[in-house]
mmCIF file of C-alpha atoms in Angstrom:
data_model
loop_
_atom_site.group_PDB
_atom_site.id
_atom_site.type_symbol
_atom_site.label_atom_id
_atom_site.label_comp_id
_atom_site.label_asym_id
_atom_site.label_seq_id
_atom_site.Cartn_x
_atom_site.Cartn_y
_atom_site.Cartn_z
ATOM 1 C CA UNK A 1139 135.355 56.823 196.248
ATOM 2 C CA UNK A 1140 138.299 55.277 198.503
ATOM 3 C CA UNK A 1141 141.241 55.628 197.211
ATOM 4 C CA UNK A 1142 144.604 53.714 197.630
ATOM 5 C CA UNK A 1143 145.330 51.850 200.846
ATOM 6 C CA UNK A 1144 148.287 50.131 202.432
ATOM 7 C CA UNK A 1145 148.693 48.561 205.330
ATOM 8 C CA UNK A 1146 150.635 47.952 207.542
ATOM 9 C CA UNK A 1147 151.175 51.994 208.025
ATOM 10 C CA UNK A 1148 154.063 51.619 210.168
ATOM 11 C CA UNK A 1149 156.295 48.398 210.669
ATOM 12 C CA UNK A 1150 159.496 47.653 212.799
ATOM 13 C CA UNK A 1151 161.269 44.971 212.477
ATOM 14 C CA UNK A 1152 164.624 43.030 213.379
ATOM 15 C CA UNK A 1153 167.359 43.158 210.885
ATOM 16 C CA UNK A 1154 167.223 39.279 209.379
ATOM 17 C CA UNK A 1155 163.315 39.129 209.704
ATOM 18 C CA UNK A 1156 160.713 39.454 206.689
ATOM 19 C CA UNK A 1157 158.293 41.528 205.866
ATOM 20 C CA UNK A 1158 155.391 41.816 203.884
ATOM 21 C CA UNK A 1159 153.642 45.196 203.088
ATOM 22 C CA UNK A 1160 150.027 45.214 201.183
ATOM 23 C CA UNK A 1161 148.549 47.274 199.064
ATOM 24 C CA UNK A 1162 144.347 47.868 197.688
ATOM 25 C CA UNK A 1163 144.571 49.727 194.765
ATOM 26 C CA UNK A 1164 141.641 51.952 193.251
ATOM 27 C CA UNK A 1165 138.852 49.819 192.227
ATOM 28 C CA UNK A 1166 138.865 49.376 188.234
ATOM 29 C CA UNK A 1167 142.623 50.348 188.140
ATOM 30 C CA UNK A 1168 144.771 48.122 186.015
ATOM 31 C CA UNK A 1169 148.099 49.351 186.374
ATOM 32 C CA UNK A 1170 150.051 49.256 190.295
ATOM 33 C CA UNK A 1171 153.389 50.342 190.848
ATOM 34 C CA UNK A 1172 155.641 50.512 194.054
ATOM 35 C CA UNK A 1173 158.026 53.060 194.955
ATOM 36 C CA UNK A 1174 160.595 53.331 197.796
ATOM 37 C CA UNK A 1175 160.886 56.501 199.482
ATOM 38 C CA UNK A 1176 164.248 57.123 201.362
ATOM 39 C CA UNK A 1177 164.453 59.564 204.385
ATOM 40 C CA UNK A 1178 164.254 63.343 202.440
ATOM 41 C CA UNK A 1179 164.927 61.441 199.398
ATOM 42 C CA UNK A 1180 163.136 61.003 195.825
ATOM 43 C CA UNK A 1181 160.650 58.317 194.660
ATOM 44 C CA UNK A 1182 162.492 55.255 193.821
ATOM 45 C CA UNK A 1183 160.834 52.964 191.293
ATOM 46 C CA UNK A 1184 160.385 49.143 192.381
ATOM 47 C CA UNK A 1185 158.043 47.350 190.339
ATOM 48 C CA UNK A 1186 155.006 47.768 187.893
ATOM 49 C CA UNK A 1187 151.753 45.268 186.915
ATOM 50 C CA UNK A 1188 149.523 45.856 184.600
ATOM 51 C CA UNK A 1189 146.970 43.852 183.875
ATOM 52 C CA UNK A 1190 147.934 40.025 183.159
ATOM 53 C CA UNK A 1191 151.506 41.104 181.658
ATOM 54 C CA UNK A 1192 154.360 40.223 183.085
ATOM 55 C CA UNK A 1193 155.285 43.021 186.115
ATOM 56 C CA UNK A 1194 158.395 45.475 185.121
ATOM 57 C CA UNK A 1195 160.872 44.193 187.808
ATOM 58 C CA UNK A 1196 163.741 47.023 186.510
ATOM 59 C CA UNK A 1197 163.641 48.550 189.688
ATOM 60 C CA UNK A 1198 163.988 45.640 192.519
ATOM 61 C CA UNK A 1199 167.267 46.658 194.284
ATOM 62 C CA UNK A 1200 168.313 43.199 194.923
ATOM 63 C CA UNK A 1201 166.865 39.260 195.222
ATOM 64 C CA UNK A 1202 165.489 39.649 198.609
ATOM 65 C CA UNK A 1203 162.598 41.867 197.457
ATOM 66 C CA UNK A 1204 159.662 40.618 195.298
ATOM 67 C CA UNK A 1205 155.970 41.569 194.677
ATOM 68 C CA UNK A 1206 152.582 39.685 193.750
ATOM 69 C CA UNK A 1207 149.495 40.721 192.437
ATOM 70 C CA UNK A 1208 146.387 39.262 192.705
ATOM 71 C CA UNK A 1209 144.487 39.415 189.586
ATOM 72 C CA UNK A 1210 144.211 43.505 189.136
ATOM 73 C CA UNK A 1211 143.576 43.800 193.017
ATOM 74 C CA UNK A 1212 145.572 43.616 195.876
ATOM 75 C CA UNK A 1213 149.482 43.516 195.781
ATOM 76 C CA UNK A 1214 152.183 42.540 198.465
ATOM 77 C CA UNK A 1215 155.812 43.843 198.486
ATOM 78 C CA UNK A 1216 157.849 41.370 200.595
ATOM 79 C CA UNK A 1217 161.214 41.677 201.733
ATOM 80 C CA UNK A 1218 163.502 38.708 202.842
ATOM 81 C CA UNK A 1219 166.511 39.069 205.343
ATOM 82 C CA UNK A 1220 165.585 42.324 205.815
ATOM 83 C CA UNK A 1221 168.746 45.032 206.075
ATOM 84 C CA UNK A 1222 169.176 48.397 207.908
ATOM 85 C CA UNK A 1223 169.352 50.339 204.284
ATOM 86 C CA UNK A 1224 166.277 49.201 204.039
ATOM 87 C CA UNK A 1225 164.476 51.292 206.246
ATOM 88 C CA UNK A 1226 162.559 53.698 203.985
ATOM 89 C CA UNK A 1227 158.629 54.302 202.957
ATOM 90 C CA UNK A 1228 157.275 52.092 200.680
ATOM 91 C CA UNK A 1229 154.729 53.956 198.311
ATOM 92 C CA UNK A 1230 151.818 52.037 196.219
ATOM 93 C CA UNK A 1231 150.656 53.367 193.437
ATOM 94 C CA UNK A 1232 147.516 52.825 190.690
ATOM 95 C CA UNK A 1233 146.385 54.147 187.408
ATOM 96 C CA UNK A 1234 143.433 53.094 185.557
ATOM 97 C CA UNK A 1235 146.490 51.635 182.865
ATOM 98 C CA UNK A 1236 144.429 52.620 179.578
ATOM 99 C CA UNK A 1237 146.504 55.137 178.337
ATOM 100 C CA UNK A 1238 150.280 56.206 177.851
ATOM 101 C CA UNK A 1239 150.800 58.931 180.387
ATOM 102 C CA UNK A 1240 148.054 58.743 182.747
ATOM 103 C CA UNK A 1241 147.913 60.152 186.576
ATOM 104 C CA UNK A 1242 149.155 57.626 189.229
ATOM 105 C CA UNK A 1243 147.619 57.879 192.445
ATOM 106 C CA UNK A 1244 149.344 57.012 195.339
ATOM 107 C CA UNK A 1245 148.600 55.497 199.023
ATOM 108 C CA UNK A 1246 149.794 56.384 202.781
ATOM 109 C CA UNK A 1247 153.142 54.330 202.732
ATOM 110 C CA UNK A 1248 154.140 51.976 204.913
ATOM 111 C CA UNK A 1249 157.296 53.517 206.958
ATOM 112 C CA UNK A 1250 159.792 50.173 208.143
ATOM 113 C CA UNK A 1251 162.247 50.623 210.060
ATOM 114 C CA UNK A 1252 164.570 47.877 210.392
ATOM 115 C CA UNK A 1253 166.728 47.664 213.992
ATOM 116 C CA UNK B 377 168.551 56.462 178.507
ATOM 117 C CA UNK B 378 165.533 57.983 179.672
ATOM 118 C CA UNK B 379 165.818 60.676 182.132
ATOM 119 C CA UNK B 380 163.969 63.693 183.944
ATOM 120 C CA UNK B 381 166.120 65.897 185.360
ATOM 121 C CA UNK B 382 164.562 68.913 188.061
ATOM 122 C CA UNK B 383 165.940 71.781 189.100
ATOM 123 C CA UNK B 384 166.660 73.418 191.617
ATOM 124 C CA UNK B 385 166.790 70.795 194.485
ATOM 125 C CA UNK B 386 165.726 73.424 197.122
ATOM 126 C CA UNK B 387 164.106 76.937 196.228
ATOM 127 C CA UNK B 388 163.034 79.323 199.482
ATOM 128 C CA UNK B 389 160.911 82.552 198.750
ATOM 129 C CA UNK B 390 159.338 85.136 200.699
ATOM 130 C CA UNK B 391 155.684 84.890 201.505
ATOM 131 C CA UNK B 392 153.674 86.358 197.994
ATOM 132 C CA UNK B 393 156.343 85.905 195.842
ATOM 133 C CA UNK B 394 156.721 83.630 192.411
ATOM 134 C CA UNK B 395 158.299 79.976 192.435
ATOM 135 C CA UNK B 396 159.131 78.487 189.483
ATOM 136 C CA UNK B 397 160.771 74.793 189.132
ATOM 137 C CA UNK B 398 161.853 73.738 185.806
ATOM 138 C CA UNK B 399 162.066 69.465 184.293
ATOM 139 C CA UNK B 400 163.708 68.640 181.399
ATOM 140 C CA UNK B 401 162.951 64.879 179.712
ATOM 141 C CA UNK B 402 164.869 62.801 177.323
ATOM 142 C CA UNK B 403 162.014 61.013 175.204
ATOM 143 C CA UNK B 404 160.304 63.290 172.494
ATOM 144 C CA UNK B 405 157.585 61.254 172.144
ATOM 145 C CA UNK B 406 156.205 61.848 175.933
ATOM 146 C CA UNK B 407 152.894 62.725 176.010
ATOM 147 C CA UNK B 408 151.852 63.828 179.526
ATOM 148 C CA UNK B 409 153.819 65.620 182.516
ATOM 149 C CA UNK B 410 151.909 65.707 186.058
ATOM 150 C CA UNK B 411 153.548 67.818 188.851
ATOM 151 C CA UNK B 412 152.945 66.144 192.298
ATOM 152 C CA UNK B 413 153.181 68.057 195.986
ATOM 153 C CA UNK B 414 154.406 66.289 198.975
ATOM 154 C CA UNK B 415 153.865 67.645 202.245
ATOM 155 C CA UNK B 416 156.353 66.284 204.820
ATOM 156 C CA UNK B 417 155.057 62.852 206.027
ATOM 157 C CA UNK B 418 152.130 62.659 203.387
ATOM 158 C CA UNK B 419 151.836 61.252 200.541
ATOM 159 C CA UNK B 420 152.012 62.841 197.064
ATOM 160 C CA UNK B 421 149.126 64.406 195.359
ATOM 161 C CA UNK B 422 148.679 65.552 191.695
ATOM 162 C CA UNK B 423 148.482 69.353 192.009
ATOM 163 C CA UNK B 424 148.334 69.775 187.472
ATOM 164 C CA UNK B 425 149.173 68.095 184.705
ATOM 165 C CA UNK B 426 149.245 69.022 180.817
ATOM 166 C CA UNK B 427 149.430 66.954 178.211
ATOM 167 C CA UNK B 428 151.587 67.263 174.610
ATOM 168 C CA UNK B 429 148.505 69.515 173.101
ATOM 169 C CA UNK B 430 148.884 71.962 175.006
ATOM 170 C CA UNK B 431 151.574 74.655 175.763
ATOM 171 C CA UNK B 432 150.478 75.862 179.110
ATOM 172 C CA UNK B 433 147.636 75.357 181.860
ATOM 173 C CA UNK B 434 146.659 77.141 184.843
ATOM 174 C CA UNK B 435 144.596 76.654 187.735
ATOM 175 C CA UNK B 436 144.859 79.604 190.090
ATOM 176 C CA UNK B 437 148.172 80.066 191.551
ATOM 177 C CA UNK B 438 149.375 77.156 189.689
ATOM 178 C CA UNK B 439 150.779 77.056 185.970
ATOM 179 C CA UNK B 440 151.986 74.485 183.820
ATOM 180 C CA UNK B 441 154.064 75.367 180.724
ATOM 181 C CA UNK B 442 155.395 73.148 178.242
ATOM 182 C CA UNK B 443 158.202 73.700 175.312
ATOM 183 C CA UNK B 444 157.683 70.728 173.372
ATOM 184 C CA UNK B 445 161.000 71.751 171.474
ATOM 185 C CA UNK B 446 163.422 71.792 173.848
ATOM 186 C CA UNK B 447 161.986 69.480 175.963
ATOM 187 C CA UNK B 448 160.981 71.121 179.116
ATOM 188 C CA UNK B 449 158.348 71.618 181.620
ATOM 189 C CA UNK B 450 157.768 74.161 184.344
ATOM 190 C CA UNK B 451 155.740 74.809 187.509
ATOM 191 C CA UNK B 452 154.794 77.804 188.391
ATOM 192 C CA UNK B 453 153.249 79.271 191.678
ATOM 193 C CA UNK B 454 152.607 82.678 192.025
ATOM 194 C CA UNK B 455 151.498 84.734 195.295
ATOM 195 C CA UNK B 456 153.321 81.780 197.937
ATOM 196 C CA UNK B 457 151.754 81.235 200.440
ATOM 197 C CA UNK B 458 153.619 78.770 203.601
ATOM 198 C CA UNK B 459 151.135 76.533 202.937
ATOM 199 C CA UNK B 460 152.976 76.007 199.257
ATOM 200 C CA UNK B 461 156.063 74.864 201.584
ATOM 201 C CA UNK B 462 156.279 71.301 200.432
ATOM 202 C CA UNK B 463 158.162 68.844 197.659
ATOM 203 C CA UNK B 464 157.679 69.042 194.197
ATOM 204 C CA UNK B 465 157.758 66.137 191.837
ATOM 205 C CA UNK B 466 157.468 66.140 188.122
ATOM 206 C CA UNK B 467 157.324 63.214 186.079
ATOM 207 C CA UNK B 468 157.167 61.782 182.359
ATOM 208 C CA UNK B 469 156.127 58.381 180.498
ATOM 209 C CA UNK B 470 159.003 56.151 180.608
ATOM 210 C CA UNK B 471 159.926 55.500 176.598
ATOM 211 C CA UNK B 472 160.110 51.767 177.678
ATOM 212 C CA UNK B 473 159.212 49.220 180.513
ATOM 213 C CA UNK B 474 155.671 49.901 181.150
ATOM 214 C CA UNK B 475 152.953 51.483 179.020
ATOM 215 C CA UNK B 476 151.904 53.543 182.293
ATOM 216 C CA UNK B 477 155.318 53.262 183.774
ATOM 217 C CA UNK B 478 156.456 57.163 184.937
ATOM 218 C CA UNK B 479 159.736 58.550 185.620
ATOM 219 C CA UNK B 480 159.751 61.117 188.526
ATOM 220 C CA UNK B 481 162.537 63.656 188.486
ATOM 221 C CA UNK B 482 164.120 64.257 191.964
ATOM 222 C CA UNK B 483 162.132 66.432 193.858
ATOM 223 C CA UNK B 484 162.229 70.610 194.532
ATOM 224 C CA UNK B 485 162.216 71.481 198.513
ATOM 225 C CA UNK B 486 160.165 74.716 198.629
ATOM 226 C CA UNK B 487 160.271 76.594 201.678
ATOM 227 C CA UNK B 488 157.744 79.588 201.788
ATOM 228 C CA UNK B 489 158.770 82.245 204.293
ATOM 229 C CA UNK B 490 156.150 84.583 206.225
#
């Protein structure tokens, strides 16, 4: 079946601009997380839905990022005022969110690079 | 705090020799510890996982073991091959924020040699 997609796969933008990234999860998965990815660096937790709770926020760096979900479908990552630092690639994640400790599947990335 | 430390950050071996990366986790009551593989540029892929039942798991070149006692993990890869050149994640439940919610520990560069 298809797995997880993002779009877009590759975004430049102005420093000051915003962005928004989207991501399809796996059909029939409840829980979606996002990651940053810096150049050679680790995964970097952002944010977490699952189901109807409220989304696990612990990881937004700073007030110009925020994420939706719609329903247990498609999410959007957006970025405000966007800075050089933040010039990474932004993972998506899903899991079917029925059990503690469960396999997360991830998508492409989006790679931004911000001039 | 919660915490999954990996070691060692980089790890280069000859061509048909053993790599092994070790994880350690803070939170005894984890449950499940995938090990991902990153290729440069890709994304990352579940290569195994074991769960808390279990003290070890194999398929092929790769092995999972678990010591549920002192709280570590370990990948194993025996008979390298370049194509094992890649990053290595391992990860645990977080013990709070998210029922699903994983921690990933920072990543082994393995460079496979010919």
């Amino acid at each position: 079946g298809a797995g997880v997609s993002q779009s877009p796969s590759n975004k430049v933008t102005e420093k000051g601009k915003d962005v928004e990234l989207r991501c399809d999860p796996i059909s029939g998965h409840t829980a979606l997380y996002w990651y940053r990815q810096r150049l050679g660096q680790g995964l970097e937790f952002l944010i977490y839905f699952q189901g109807n709770s409220a989304p696990d926020k612990s990881g937004l760096p700073s007030d110009r990022f925020s994420a939706e979900r719609t329903g247990e479908s498609v999410s959007t990552l957006t970025i405000q005022r966007t800075q050089q630092e933040d010039s990474a690639v932004y993972l998506c994640a899903s899991s079917l969110g029925s059990v503690r400790g469960e396999t997360q599947y991830f998508g492409p990335g989006t790679r931004l690079l911000v001039l | 705090g919660e915490n999954v430390e990996q070691h060692p950050s980089t790890l280069s071996v000859q061509e048909g020799d053993s790599a092994v990366i070790k994880c350690t986790y803070s939170d005894s009551a984890s449950n499940y510890f995938p090990w991902y593989k990153q290729e440069l540029g890709k994304r990352p892929q579940l290569i195994i996982d074991i769960r808390s039942n279990v003290g070890e798991k194999k398929d092929q070149r790769i092995a999972v073991t678990l010591n549920k006692t002192a709280k570590h993990f370990s990948l194993h890869i025996t008979e390298t091959q370049p194509e094992d050149s890649a990053v290595y994640f391992c990860a645990a439940p977080a013990a709070s924020g998210g029922y699903n919610k994983l921690i990933f520990g920072a990543g082994t560069r393995l460079a496979v040699h010919p």
